[in-house]
mmCIF file of C-alpha atoms and ligand atoms in Angstrom:
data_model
loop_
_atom_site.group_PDB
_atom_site.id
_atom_site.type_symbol
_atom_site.label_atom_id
_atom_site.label_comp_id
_atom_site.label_asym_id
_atom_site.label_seq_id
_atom_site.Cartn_x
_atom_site.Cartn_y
_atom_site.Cartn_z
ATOM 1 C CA UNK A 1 4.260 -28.143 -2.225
ATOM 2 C CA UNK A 2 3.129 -24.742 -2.962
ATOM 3 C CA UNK A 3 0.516 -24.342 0.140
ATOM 4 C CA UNK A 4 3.138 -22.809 2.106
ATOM 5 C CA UNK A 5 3.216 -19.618 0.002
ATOM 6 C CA UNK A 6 -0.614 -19.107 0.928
ATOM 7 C CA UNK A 7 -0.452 -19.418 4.768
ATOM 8 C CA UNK A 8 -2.555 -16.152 5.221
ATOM 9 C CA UNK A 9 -4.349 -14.713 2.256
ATOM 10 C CA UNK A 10 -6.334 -11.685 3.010
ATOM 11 C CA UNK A 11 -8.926 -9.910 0.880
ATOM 12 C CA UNK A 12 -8.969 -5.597 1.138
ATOM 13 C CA UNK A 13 -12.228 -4.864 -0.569
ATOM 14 C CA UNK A 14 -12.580 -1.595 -2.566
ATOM 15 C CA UNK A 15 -14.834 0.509 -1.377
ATOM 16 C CA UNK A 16 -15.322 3.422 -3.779
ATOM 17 C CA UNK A 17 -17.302 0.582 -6.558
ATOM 18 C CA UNK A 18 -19.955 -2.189 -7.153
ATOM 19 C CA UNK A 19 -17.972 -4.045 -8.626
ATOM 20 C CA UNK A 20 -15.238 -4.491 -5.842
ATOM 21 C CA UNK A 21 -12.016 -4.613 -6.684
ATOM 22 C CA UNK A 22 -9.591 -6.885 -4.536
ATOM 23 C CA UNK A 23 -5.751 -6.749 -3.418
ATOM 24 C CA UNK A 24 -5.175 -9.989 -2.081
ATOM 25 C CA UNK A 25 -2.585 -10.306 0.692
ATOM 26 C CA UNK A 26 -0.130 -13.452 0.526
ATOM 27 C CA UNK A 27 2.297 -14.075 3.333
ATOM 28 C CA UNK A 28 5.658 -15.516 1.429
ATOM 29 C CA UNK A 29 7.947 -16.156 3.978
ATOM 30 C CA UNK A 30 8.142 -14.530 7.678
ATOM 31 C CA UNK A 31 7.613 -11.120 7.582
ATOM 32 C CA UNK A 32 7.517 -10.743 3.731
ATOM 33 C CA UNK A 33 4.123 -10.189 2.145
ATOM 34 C CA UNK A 34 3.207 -10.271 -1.685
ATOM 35 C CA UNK A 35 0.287 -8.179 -2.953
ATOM 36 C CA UNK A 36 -1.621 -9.376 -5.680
ATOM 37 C CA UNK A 37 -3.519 -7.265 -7.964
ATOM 38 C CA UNK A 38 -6.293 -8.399 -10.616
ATOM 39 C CA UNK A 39 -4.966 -10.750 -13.005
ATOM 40 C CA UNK A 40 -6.674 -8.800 -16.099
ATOM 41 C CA UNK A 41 -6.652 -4.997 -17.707
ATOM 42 C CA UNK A 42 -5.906 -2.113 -16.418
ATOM 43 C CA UNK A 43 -9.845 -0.618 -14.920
ATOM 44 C CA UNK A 44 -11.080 2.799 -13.285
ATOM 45 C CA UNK A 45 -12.250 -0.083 -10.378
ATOM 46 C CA UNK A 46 -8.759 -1.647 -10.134
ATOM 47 C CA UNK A 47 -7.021 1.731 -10.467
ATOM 48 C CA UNK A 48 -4.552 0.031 -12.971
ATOM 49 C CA UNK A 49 -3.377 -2.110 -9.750
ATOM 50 C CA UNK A 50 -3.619 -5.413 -12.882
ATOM 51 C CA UNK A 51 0.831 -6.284 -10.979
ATOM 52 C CA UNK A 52 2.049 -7.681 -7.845
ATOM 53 C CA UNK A 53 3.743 -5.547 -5.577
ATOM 54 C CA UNK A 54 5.007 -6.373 -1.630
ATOM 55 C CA UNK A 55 5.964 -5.526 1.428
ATOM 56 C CA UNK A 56 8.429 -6.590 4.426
ATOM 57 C CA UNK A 57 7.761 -5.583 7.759
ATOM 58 C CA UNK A 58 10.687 -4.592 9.675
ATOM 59 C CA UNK A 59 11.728 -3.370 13.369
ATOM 60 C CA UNK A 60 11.682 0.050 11.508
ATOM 61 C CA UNK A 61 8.325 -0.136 10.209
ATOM 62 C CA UNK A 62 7.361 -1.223 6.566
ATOM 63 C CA UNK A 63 9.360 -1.556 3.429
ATOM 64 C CA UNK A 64 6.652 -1.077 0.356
ATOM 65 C CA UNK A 65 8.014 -2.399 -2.459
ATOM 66 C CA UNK A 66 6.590 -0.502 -5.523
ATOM 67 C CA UNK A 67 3.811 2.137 -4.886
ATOM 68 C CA UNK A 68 0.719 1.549 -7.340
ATOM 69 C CA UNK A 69 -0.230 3.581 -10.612
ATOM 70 C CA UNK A 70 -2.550 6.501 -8.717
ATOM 71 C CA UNK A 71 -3.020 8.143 -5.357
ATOM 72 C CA UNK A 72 -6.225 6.242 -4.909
ATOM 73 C CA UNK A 73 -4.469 2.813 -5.588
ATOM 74 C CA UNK A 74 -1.543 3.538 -3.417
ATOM 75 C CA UNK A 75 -4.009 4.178 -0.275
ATOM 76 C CA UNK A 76 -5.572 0.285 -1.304
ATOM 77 C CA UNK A 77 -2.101 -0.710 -1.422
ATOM 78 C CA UNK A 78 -1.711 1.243 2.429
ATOM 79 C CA UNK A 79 -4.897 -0.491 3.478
ATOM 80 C CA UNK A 80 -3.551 -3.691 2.162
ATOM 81 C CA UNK A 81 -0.655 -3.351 4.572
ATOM 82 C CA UNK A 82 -2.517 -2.392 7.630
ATOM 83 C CA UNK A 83 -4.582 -5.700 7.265
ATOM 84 C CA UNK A 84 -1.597 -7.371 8.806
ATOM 85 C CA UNK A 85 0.298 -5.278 10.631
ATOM 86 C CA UNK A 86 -0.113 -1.609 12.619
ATOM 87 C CA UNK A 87 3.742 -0.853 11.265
ATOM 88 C CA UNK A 88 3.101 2.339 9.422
ATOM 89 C CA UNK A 89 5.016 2.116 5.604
ATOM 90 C CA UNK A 90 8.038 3.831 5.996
ATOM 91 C CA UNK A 91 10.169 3.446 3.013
ATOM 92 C CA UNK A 92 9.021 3.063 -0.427
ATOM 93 C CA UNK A 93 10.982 0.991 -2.823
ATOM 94 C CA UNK A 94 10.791 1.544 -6.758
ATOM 95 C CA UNK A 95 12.144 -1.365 -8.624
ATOM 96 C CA UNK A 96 9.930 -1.052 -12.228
ATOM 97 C CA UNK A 97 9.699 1.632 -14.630
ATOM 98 C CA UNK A 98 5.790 0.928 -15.865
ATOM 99 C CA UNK A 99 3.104 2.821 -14.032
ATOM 100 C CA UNK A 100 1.700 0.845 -12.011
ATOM 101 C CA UNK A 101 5.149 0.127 -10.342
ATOM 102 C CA UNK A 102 5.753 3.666 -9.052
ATOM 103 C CA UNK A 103 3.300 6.269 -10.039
ATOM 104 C CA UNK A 104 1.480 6.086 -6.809
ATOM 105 C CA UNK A 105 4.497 7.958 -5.106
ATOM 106 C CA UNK A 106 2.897 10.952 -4.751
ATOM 107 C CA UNK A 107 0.875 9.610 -1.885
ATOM 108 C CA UNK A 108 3.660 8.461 0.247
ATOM 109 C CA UNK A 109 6.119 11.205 -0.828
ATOM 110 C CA UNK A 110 2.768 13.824 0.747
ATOM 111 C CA UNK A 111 3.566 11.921 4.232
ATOM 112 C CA UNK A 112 6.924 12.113 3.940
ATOM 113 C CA UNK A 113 8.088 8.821 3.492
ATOM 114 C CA UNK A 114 11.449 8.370 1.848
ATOM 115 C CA UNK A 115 11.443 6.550 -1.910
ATOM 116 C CA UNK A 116 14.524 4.839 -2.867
ATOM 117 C CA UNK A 117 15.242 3.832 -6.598
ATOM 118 C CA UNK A 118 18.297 2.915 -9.198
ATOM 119 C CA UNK A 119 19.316 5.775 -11.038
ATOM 120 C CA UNK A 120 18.835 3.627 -14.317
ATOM 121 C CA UNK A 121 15.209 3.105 -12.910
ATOM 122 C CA UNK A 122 14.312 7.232 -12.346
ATOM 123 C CA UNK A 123 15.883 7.365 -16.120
ATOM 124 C CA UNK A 124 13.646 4.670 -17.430
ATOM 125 C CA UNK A 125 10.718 6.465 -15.644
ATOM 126 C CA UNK A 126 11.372 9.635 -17.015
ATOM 127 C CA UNK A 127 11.560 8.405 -20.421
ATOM 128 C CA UNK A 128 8.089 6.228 -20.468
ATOM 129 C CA UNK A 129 6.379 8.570 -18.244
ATOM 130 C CA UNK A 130 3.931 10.515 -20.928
ATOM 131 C CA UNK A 131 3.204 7.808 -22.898
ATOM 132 C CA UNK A 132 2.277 6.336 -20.065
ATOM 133 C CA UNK A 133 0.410 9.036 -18.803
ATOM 134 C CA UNK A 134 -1.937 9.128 -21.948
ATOM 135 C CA UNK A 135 -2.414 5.420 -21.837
ATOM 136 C CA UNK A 136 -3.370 5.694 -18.284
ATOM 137 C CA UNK A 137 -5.860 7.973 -19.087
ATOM 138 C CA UNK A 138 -7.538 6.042 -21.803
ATOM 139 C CA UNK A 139 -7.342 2.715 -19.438
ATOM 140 C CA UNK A 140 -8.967 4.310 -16.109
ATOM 141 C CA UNK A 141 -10.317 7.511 -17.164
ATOM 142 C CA UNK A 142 -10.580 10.273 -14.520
ATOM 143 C CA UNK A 143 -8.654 8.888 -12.072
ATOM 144 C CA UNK A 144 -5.545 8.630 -13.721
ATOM 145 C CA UNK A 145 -5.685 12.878 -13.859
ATOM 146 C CA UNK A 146 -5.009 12.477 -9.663
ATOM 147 C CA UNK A 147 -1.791 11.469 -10.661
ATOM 148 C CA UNK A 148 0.911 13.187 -10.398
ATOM 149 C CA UNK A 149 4.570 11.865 -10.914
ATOM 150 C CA UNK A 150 7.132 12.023 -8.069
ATOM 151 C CA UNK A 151 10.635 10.415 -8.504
ATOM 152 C CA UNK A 152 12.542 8.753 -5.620
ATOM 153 C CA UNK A 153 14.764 11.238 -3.784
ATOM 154 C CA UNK A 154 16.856 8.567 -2.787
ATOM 155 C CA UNK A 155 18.355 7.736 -5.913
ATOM 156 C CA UNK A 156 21.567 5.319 -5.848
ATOM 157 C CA UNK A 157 24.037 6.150 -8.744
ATOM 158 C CA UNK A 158 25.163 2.365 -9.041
ATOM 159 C CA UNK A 159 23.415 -0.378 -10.621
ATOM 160 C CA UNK A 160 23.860 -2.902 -7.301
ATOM 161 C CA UNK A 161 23.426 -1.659 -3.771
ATOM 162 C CA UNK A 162 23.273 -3.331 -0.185
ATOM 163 C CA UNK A 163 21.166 -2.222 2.337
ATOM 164 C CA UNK A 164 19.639 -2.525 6.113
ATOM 165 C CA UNK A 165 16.594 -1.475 7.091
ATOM 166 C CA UNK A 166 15.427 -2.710 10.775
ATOM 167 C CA UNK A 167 17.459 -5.830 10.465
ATOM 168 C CA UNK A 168 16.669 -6.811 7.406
ATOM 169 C CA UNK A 169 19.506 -7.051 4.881
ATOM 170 C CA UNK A 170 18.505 -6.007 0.628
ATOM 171 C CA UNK A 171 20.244 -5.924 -1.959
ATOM 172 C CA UNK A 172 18.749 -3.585 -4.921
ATOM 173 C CA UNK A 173 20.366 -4.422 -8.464
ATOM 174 C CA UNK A 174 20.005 -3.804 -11.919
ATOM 175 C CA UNK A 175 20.310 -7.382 -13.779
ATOM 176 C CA UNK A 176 20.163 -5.828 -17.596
ATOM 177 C CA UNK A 177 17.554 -4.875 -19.137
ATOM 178 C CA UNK A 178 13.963 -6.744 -18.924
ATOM 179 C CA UNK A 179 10.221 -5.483 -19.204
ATOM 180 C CA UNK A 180 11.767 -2.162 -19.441
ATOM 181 C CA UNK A 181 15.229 -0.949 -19.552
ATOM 182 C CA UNK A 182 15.770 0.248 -16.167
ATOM 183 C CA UNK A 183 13.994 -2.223 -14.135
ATOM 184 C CA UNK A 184 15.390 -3.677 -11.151
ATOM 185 C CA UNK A 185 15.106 -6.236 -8.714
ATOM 186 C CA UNK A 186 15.347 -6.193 -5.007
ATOM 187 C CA UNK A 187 16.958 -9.359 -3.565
ATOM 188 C CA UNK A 188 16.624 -10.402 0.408
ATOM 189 C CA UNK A 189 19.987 -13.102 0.769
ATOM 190 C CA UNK A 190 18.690 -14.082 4.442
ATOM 191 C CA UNK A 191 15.315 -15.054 2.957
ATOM 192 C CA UNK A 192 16.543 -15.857 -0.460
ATOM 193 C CA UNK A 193 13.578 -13.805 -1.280
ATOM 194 C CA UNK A 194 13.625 -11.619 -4.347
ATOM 195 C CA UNK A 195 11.069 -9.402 -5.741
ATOM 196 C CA UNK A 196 11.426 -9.387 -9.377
ATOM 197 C CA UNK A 197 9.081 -6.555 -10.453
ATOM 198 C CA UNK A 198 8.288 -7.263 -14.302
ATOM 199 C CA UNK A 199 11.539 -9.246 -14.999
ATOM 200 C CA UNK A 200 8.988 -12.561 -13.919
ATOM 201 C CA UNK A 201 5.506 -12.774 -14.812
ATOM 202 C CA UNK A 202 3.605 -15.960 -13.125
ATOM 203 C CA UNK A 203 0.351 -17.166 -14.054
ATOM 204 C CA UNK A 204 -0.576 -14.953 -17.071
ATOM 205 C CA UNK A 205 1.406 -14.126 -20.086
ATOM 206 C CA UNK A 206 4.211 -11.754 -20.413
ATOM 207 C CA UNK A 207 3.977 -8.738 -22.639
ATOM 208 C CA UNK A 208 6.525 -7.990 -25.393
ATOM 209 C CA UNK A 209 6.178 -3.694 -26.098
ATOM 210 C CA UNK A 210 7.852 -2.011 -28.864
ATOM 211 C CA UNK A 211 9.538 -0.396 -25.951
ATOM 212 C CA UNK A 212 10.882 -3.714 -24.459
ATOM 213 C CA UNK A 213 14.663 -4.731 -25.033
ATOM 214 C CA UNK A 214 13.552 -8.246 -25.551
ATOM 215 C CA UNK A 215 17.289 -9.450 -26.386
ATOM 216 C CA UNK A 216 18.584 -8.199 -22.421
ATOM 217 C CA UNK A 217 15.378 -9.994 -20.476
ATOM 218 C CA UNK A 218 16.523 -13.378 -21.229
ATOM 219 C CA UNK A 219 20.077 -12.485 -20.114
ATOM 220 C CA UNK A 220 18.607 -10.735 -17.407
ATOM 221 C CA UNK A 221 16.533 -13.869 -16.330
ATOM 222 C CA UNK A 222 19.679 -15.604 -16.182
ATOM 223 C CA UNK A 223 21.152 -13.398 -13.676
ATOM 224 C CA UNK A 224 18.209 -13.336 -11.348
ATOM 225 C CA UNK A 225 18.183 -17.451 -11.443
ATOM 226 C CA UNK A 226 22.222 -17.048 -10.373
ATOM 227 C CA UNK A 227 20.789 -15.567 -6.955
ATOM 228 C CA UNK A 228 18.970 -19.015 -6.632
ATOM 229 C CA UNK A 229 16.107 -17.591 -4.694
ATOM 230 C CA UNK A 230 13.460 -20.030 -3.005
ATOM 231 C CA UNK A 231 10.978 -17.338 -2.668
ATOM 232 C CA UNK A 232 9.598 -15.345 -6.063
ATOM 233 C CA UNK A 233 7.257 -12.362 -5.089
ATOM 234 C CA UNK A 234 6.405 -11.556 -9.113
ATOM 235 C CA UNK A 235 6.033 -8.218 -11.119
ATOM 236 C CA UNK A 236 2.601 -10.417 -12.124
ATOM 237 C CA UNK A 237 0.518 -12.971 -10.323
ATOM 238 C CA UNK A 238 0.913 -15.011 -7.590
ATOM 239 C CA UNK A 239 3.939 -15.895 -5.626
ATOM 240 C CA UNK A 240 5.676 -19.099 -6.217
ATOM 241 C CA UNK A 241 9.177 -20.574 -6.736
ATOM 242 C CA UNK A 242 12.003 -20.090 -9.170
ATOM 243 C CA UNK A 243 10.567 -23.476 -10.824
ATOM 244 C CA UNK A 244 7.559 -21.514 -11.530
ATOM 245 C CA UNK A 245 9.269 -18.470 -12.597
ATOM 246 C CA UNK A 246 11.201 -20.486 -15.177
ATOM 247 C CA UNK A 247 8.161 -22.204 -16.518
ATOM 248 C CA UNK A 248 6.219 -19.022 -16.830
ATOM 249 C CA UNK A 249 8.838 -16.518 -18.054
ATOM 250 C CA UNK A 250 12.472 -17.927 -18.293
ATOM 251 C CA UNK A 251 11.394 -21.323 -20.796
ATOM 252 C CA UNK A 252 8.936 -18.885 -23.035
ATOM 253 C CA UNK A 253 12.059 -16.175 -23.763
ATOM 254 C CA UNK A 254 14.198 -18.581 -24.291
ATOM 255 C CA UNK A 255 11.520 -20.284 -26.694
ATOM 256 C CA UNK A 256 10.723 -16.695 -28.279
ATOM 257 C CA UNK A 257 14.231 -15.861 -28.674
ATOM 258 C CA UNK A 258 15.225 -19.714 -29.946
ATOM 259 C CA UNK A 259 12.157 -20.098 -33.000
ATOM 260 C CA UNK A 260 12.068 -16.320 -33.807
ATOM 261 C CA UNK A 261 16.186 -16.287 -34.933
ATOM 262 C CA UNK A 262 15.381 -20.067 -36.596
ATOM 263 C CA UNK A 263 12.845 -18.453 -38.910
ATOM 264 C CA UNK A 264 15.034 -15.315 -39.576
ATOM 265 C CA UNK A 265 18.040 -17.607 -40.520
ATOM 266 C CA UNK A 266 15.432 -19.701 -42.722
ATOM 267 C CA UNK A 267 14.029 -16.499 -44.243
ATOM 268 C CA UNK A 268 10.482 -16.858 -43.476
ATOM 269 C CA UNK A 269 8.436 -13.986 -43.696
ATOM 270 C CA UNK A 270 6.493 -12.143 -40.390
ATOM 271 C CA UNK A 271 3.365 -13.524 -41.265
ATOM 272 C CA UNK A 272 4.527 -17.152 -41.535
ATOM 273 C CA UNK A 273 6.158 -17.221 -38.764
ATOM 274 C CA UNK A 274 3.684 -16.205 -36.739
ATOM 275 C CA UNK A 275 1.162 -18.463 -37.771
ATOM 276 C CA UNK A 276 3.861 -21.344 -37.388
ATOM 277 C CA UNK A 277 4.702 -20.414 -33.890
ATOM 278 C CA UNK A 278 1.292 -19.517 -32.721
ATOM 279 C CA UNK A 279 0.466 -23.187 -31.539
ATOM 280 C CA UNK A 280 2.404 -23.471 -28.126
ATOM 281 C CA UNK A 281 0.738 -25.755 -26.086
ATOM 282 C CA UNK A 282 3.184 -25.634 -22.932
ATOM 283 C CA UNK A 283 2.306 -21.988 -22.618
ATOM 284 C CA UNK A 284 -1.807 -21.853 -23.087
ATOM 285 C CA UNK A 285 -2.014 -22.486 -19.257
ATOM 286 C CA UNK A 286 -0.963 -18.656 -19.623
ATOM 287 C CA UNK A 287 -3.955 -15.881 -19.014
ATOM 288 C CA UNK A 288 -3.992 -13.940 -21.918
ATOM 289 C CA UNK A 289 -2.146 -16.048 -23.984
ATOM 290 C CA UNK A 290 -4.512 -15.951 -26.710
ATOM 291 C CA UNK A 291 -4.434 -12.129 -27.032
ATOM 292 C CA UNK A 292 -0.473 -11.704 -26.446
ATOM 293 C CA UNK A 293 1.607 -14.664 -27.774
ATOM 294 C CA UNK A 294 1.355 -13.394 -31.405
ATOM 295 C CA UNK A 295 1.779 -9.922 -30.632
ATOM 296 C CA UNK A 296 4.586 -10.969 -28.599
ATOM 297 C CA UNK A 297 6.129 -13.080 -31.694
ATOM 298 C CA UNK A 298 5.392 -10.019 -33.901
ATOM 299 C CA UNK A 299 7.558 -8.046 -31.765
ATOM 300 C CA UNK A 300 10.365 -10.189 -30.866
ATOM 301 C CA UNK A 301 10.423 -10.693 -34.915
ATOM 302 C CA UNK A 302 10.877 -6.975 -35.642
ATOM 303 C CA UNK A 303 13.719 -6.270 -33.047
ATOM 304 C CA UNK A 304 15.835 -9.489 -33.718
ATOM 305 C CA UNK A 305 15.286 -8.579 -37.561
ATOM 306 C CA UNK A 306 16.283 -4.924 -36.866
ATOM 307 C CA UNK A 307 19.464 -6.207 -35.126
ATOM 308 C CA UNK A 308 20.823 -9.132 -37.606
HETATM 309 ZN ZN1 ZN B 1 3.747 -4.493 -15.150
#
């Protein structure tokens, strides 16, 4: 059922390491592309490229949905694109707030190319920027002091817009909060394609930061399932359907949100509640879930406490 999301699946080598890195290029549906990035930590070889990001080729040239973390990953994510078409990228798309989502602008913003975000989504950027400046630099090292950060200067002042670029019809809407408070997703209705940036995570485990307004995403998650999309083009793994979005991400907030505010009204203490939740078997086909799903009850624990 799924083989139809893998029709063409290319491989754009790294060339700058040994150890090559490897965006992997999945055709979704027509002219819409997903672009995978590793499924593991941020890495000086990866250039913190560890999301999924996308791209729809248009009779305008190429919509590039999110832009990388660094210069250097945004020309992968360039090379990426010209591995299935000669369209040259001409409009840039942020929909996430985290690095990797948008702070290889600088790159296309050099040749010109327009970048079009959410207000809420240049605030959220704003806000998160130096810590995660510092954390980039820890994580990759010298590349992440190429970066420089360059907001969209097409920034729409509404938290749902409609657009047409070369044909093709998007919608760009903020659905609540999620991963981050300002993240958005971009919807296509004649595809019933949506890219979710960080609202979905597929394949690996989501993260739960200190920084993360846990008690919007599930709400938010909601919203994005009332667009009833066929096509899910991740803010993490592979591309899939909205049954695989809900297994991944929409069943394990509403699990997180369900046991967490049982064990508050029961009075149970952090520490036992962690060790009584930690045993999830329909979610250890996760990556990662061994190193996040505690950390992730630990912090779901502290903001619903903080709120009751
Ligand atoms: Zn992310």
């Amino acid at each position: 059922m799924m083989n139809h999301f893998f029709v063409g699946i290319l491989f754009v080598f790294a060339t700058f390491s040994v150890q090559a890195f490897e965006l992997i290029v999945e055709q979704v549906v027509d002219d819409t592309y997903a672009i995978v990035g590793h499924i593991g930590p941020r890495t000086a070889e990866n250039q913190a490229l560890n999301n999924t990001l996308g791209f729809v080729v248009t009779a305008e040239g190429v919509v590039l949905v999110s832009s990388g973390a660094t210069p250097a990953g945004a020309a992968l994510i360039e090379k990426a694109v010209a591995s299935v078409t000669d369209q040259p990228i001409q409009h840039v798309i942020n929909i996430g707030a985290q690095d990797h989502h948008w702070l290889g602008n600088s790159y296309f913003a050099a040749k010109g190319v327009p970048i079009t975000a959410l207000q809420k989504t240049v605030d959220s950027q704003k806000k998160h920027v130096e810590a995660q400046l510092s954390r980039l630099v820890a994580q990759i090292g010298e590349a992440a002091k190429t970066v420089s950060p360059i907001y969209a200067n097409r920034v729409i002042d509404r938290d749902h817009d409609d657009f047409t670029i070369g044909g093709v019809a998007f919608t760009l809407l903020w659905p609540g909060g999620g991963h981050f408070e300002g993240d958005a997703v971009l919807w296509m209705p004649a595809l019933k394609t949506v890219f979710t940036g960080d609202f979905v995570f597929h394949d690996r485990m989501l993260g739960i930061h200190a920084t993360t307004p846990f008690a919007q995403w599930r709400e938010s998650f909601v919203e994005i399932a009332k667009l009833k999309p066929t096509y899910v083009i991740p803010g993490h793994g592979y591309a899939g359907d909205f049954a695989k979005s809900t297994r991944d991400t929409g069943h394990y907030l509403a699990w997180l949100r369900r046991n967490v505010k049982e064990a508050l009204a029961d009075w149970r203490e952090l520490g036992e509640t962690i060790e009584q939740l930690s045993d999830a078997p329909q979610f250890k086909h996760l990556q990662f879930f061994d190193r996040w799903h505690k950390r992730n009850i630990h912090q779901v624990y502290m903001q619903l406490e903080a709120v009751q």
